[in-house]
Each structure stands twice: as structure tokens, then as C-alpha cells.
Amino acid sequence: EVQLVESGGGLVPPGRSLRLSCAGSGITFDGYAMHWVRQAPGKGLEWVSGISWNSDSIGYADSVKGRFTISRDSAKNSLYLQMDNLRAEDTALYYCAKRGDTSLTNWGQGTLVTVSS
Amino acid sequence: DIQMTQSPSSLSASVGDRVTITCRASQGIRSDLAWYQQKPGKAPNRLIYAASNLQSGVPSRFSGSGSGTEFTLTISSLQPEDFATYYCLHHYNYPWTFGQGTKVEI
């Protein structure tokens, strides 16, 4: 069974940093683009960032550009999101998701990030 | 950046009703659109890919249509388990964007 497991969330004051991780089991990340999507409490889905299978193509939402950095490690079958200069509006459940044939096919259960003093 | 305008934001319906949800893209995105269903406390689940292709395992009462800038998700006969929130997602280019969501309620 394909499983994506996010970790690294928590409570952090505004302006600080946090690094999220996503590990895959029953699935190899090699050959697949991977993405981060977030959902603020009671709100809709927001696409955050995506990275191609070879890290050649990377994209960010305007709301996080310049503050967040996506990366991947094929050897560890892992995806990361470095989040710097966090703001209250970054508070959300962060999902990692695998891009399959076209769009996002497999999702983790999410890790909660709360930005508050 | 491409904006996705989804409507309605919510709707009330009954079991057996036909339900239609629309997403409009601010510029042409070919058929680079997917539809997702999300239930409370759960991750989204893909229903439709490439605008009109039914995801394996998804009931045939769900269908998608459209290309370019206008897209539609239709539930032909609403079932109790279909009460959820639905989102469109364009993946034409970066940044990808979701529609605002449509909550389907009784």
C-alpha cells in the first residue's frame, strides 16, 4: 500500500523556521514529481509548492515564494519543505502529495503547523 | 498566475438530486484540471483527472467535462456518502491553484 507520512509540524513563534519532511513507504519517489498542499483551519486547499522528479523544475505559490524551499532526497525517499520567516497566516495542515499520471494521486494525512506567539 | 473561480461555494441538495459544480480558469488550461472530494478530517481524494477521466474506483455517477477555461463536475444522482466538499485543481503551469471549494450539504 502506498503511504506518505508527513512530520515536523508543531507550534512556532512568528519569524521562526520549521522543516517539514515527507517519507514514502510502498512507493518510490524516483520518477515522480512531489508537491506540498496546505489547508488552514476551516478553509480550503491551497497549493504550496511542487518539485519535479529530478529537481529540475520547482514552483511556489506567491504567498510563500522567497520564504519556503522545497527539496527532495531520492536516497532517503523523502520530500522536504523548509519554511522560514513563518507568519500567522502559514498556520495550516500541510499535506505532501505525489503527482501520478497528471495531477495529485496520493496524499499523506498531513502535519499541523501553528504559528503563534 | 491562473485563477480558478469555482461556483457555487455551497449548495443544499437531496439524495437523488443531480448536482453540477463549475470551475472557470482565468486563461486557457487545455484539459489540465482535476476534481477532488474531501470529507471532514480526511485528505482529498481524486475523482476526475484530465478534466473528464474517471479515477479508477470512483462511482460512475461522477463525471467531468470541459476544456480551455470552463469545467464542470456533475453528480448524476447524489448519494448520502457524497455530502462533502469538492475542489478543482489546475496543473497547467506553476503556480497550480485550487478552486475555492464547494460544500455539498443536505
Coordinates of C-alpha atoms in Angstrom, one line a residue:
Chain A
E1 CA 0.0 0.0 0.0
V2 CA 1.2 3.5 -0.9
Q3 CA 1.8 5.6 2.2
L4 CA 3.0 9.1 2.6
V5 CA 3.8 10.2 6.1
E6 CA 4.5 13.9 7.0
S7 CA 6.3 15.0 10.1
G8 CA 8.0 18.1 11.5
G9 CA 4.9 20.2 12.3
G10 CA 4.4 22.0 15.6
L11 CA 4.0 25.3 17.4
V12 CA 6.4 28.0 16.4
P13 CA 6.6 31.8 17.0
P14 CA 6.2 34.2 14.1
G15 CA 9.5 34.8 12.3
R16 CA 11.0 31.4 13.1
S17 CA 11.7 28.4 10.9
L18 CA 10.4 24.9 10.6
R19 CA 11.3 22.0 8.3
L20 CA 8.7 19.5 7.2
S21 CA 9.5 16.0 6.0
C22 CA 7.5 13.5 4.0
A23 CA 8.5 9.9 3.8
G24 CA 7.2 7.3 1.5
S25 CA 6.5 3.6 2.0
G26 CA 5.3 1.2 -0.6
I27 CA 6.3 3.8 -3.1
T28 CA 9.5 5.1 -4.6
F29 CA 9.7 8.9 -5.1
D30 CA 12.0 8.4 -8.0
G31 CA 10.4 9.3 -11.3
Y32 CA 7.6 11.3 -9.7
A33 CA 7.0 14.9 -9.0
M34 CA 6.1 15.7 -5.4
H35 CA 4.1 18.6 -4.0
W36 CA 3.0 20.3 -0.8
V37 CA -0.6 21.5 -0.3
R38 CA -1.9 23.2 2.9
Q39 CA -5.2 23.8 4.5
A40 CA -5.8 26.5 7.1
P41 CA -8.3 25.5 9.8
G42 CA -11.8 25.6 8.4
K43 CA -10.5 26.8 5.0
G44 CA -10.0 25.4 1.5
L45 CA -7.0 23.7 -0.1
E46 CA -4.0 25.8 -1.1
W47 CA -1.3 24.5 -3.3
V48 CA 2.1 25.5 -1.8
S49 CA 5.0 24.0 -3.9
G50 CA 6.0 21.3 -6.3
I51 CA 9.3 19.7 -7.4
S52 CA 9.9 17.6 -10.5
W53 CA 11.3 14.1 -10.3
N54 CA 14.9 15.3 -10.9
S55 CA 14.5 18.7 -9.0
D56 CA 14.9 20.4 -12.4
S57 CA 11.5 22.2 -12.1
I58 CA 10.3 23.8 -8.9
G59 CA 7.3 26.1 -8.3
Y60 CA 5.9 28.0 -5.4
A61 CA 2.7 29.8 -4.6
D62 CA 3.1 33.6 -4.5
S63 CA 2.2 33.5 -0.8
V64 CA 5.3 31.5 0.1
K65 CA 7.8 32.4 -2.6
G66 CA 11.1 33.6 -1.1
R67 CA 10.3 32.1 2.3
F68 CA 9.8 28.4 1.6
T69 CA 12.1 26.0 -0.1
I70 CA 11.2 22.6 -1.4
S71 CA 13.7 19.8 -1.8
R72 CA 13.9 16.0 -2.1
D73 CA 16.4 13.2 -1.4
S74 CA 16.0 10.2 -3.6
A75 CA 18.3 8.1 -1.5
K76 CA 16.1 8.7 1.5
N77 CA 12.9 8.5 -0.5
S78 CA 11.9 11.8 1.2
L79 CA 10.5 15.2 0.4
Y80 CA 11.1 18.4 2.5
L81 CA 9.8 21.8 2.9
Q82 CA 12.0 24.4 4.6
M83 CA 9.8 27.2 5.9
D84 CA 11.5 30.4 7.0
N85 CA 10.2 33.6 8.4
L86 CA 6.9 32.0 9.3
R87 CA 3.7 34.1 9.6
A88 CA 0.4 33.6 11.4
E89 CA -1.2 33.0 8.0
D90 CA 1.0 30.0 7.5
T91 CA -0.9 28.1 10.2
A92 CA -2.3 25.1 8.4
L93 CA -2.3 21.4 8.0
Y94 CA 0.4 20.6 5.5
Y95 CA -0.1 17.6 3.1
C96 CA 2.5 16.1 0.9
A97 CA 1.2 14.6 -2.3
K98 CA 2.6 12.5 -5.2
R99 CA 1.9 13.5 -8.8
G100 CA 0.8 10.5 -10.7
D101 CA -0.2 10.4 -14.4
T102 CA -1.3 14.1 -14.4
S103 CA -2.4 15.6 -11.1
L104 CA -2.0 14.6 -7.5
T105 CA -2.9 11.0 -6.9
N106 CA -1.6 10.0 -3.4
W107 CA -1.8 12.2 -0.3
G108 CA -0.5 11.9 3.3
Q109 CA -2.6 12.6 6.3
G110 CA -0.8 15.9 7.0
T111 CA 1.2 17.6 9.7
L112 CA -0.1 20.6 11.6
V113 CA 1.9 23.8 11.7
T114 CA 0.8 26.5 14.1
V115 CA 2.5 29.9 14.0
S116 CA 1.7 31.8 17.2
S117 CA 3.5 33.7 19.9
Chain B
D1 CA -0.9 33.4 -12.4
I2 CA -4.0 31.5 -13.4
Q3 CA -7.0 32.0 -11.1
M4 CA -9.7 29.3 -10.6
T5 CA -13.2 30.5 -9.9
Q6 CA -15.4 27.8 -8.5
S7 CA -19.1 28.0 -8.0
P8 CA -21.3 27.7 -6.1
S9 CA -19.4 27.9 -2.8
S10 CA -22.1 25.8 -1.2
L11 CA -25.3 24.1 -2.2
S12 CA -28.1 22.2 -0.5
A13 CA -29.3 19.1 -2.2
S14 CA -31.2 15.9 -1.5
V15 CA -30.4 12.3 -2.1
G16 CA -31.1 11.5 -5.8
D17 CA -30.6 15.1 -7.0
R18 CA -28.4 16.0 -9.9
V19 CA -25.6 18.3 -8.8
T20 CA -23.4 20.5 -11.0
I21 CA -20.3 22.4 -9.9
T22 CA -18.3 24.7 -12.2
C23 CA -14.8 25.9 -12.3
R24 CA -13.6 28.7 -14.6
A25 CA -10.0 29.4 -15.3
S26 CA -8.7 32.9 -15.9
Q27 CA -6.9 31.7 -19.0
G28 CA -6.9 28.5 -21.1
I29 CA -5.5 25.4 -19.4
R30 CA -6.3 22.8 -22.0
S31 CA -7.6 19.8 -20.0
D32 CA -5.1 20.2 -17.2
L33 CA -7.7 20.0 -14.5
A34 CA -8.7 17.5 -11.7
W35 CA -11.5 17.3 -9.3
Y36 CA -11.2 16.2 -5.7
Q37 CA -13.6 15.3 -2.9
Q38 CA -12.7 16.0 0.7
K39 CA -14.6 14.8 3.8
P40 CA -14.0 16.3 7.2
G41 CA -10.7 15.2 8.8
K42 CA -9.6 13.4 5.7
A43 CA -7.1 14.0 2.9
P44 CA -8.6 14.9 -0.5
N45 CA -9.5 12.1 -2.9
R46 CA -9.2 12.4 -6.7
L47 CA -12.4 11.9 -8.6
I48 CA -11.6 13.1 -12.1
Y49 CA -8.3 13.7 -13.9
A50 CA -7.5 15.4 -17.2
A51 CA -10.9 17.2 -17.0
S52 CA -13.1 14.2 -17.9
N53 CA -11.4 10.9 -17.0
L54 CA -13.0 9.0 -14.1
Q55 CA -10.5 7.9 -11.4
S56 CA -10.4 4.1 -11.0
G57 CA -12.7 3.0 -8.2
V58 CA -14.9 6.2 -8.3
P59 CA -18.6 5.6 -8.9
S60 CA -19.8 6.3 -12.4
R61 CA -22.4 8.9 -11.1
F62 CA -19.4 11.3 -11.1
S63 CA -18.4 12.9 -14.4
G64 CA -16.3 15.8 -15.6
S65 CA -16.4 17.8 -18.7
G66 CA -14.9 20.9 -20.3
S67 CA -11.6 22.2 -21.6
G68 CA -9.9 25.5 -22.0
T69 CA -11.5 27.8 -19.4
E70 CA -14.8 26.2 -18.4
F71 CA -15.1 22.9 -16.5
T72 CA -17.9 21.1 -14.8
L73 CA -18.2 18.3 -12.3
T74 CA -21.6 16.5 -12.3
I75 CA -23.0 14.1 -9.8
S76 CA -25.9 12.4 -11.6
S77 CA -27.7 11.1 -8.6
L78 CA -26.5 12.3 -5.2
Q79 CA -25.9 9.6 -2.6
P80 CA -25.6 10.1 1.2
E81 CA -21.8 9.4 1.0
D82 CA -21.4 12.3 -1.5
F83 CA -22.0 15.0 1.1
A84 CA -18.6 16.6 1.2
T85 CA -16.5 19.5 -0.2
Y86 CA -15.3 19.4 -3.8
Y87 CA -12.3 21.2 -5.3
C88 CA -11.0 21.7 -8.8
L89 CA -7.2 22.0 -9.3
H90 CA -5.4 23.3 -12.4
H91 CA -1.9 21.9 -13.1
Y92 CA -1.3 23.7 -16.4
N93 CA 1.7 25.6 -15.1
Y94 CA 3.2 26.9 -11.9
P95 CA 1.8 28.1 -9.7
W96 CA -1.0 25.5 -9.5
T97 CA -4.2 26.7 -7.9
F98 CA -7.3 25.1 -6.4
G99 CA -10.8 26.5 -6.7
Q100 CA -12.3 27.9 -3.5
G101 CA -14.3 24.7 -2.9
T102 CA -18.0 23.7 -3.0
K103 CA -19.6 22.3 0.1
V104 CA -22.5 20.0 -0.7
E105 CA -24.9 19.8 2.1
I106 CA -28.3 18.3 2.8

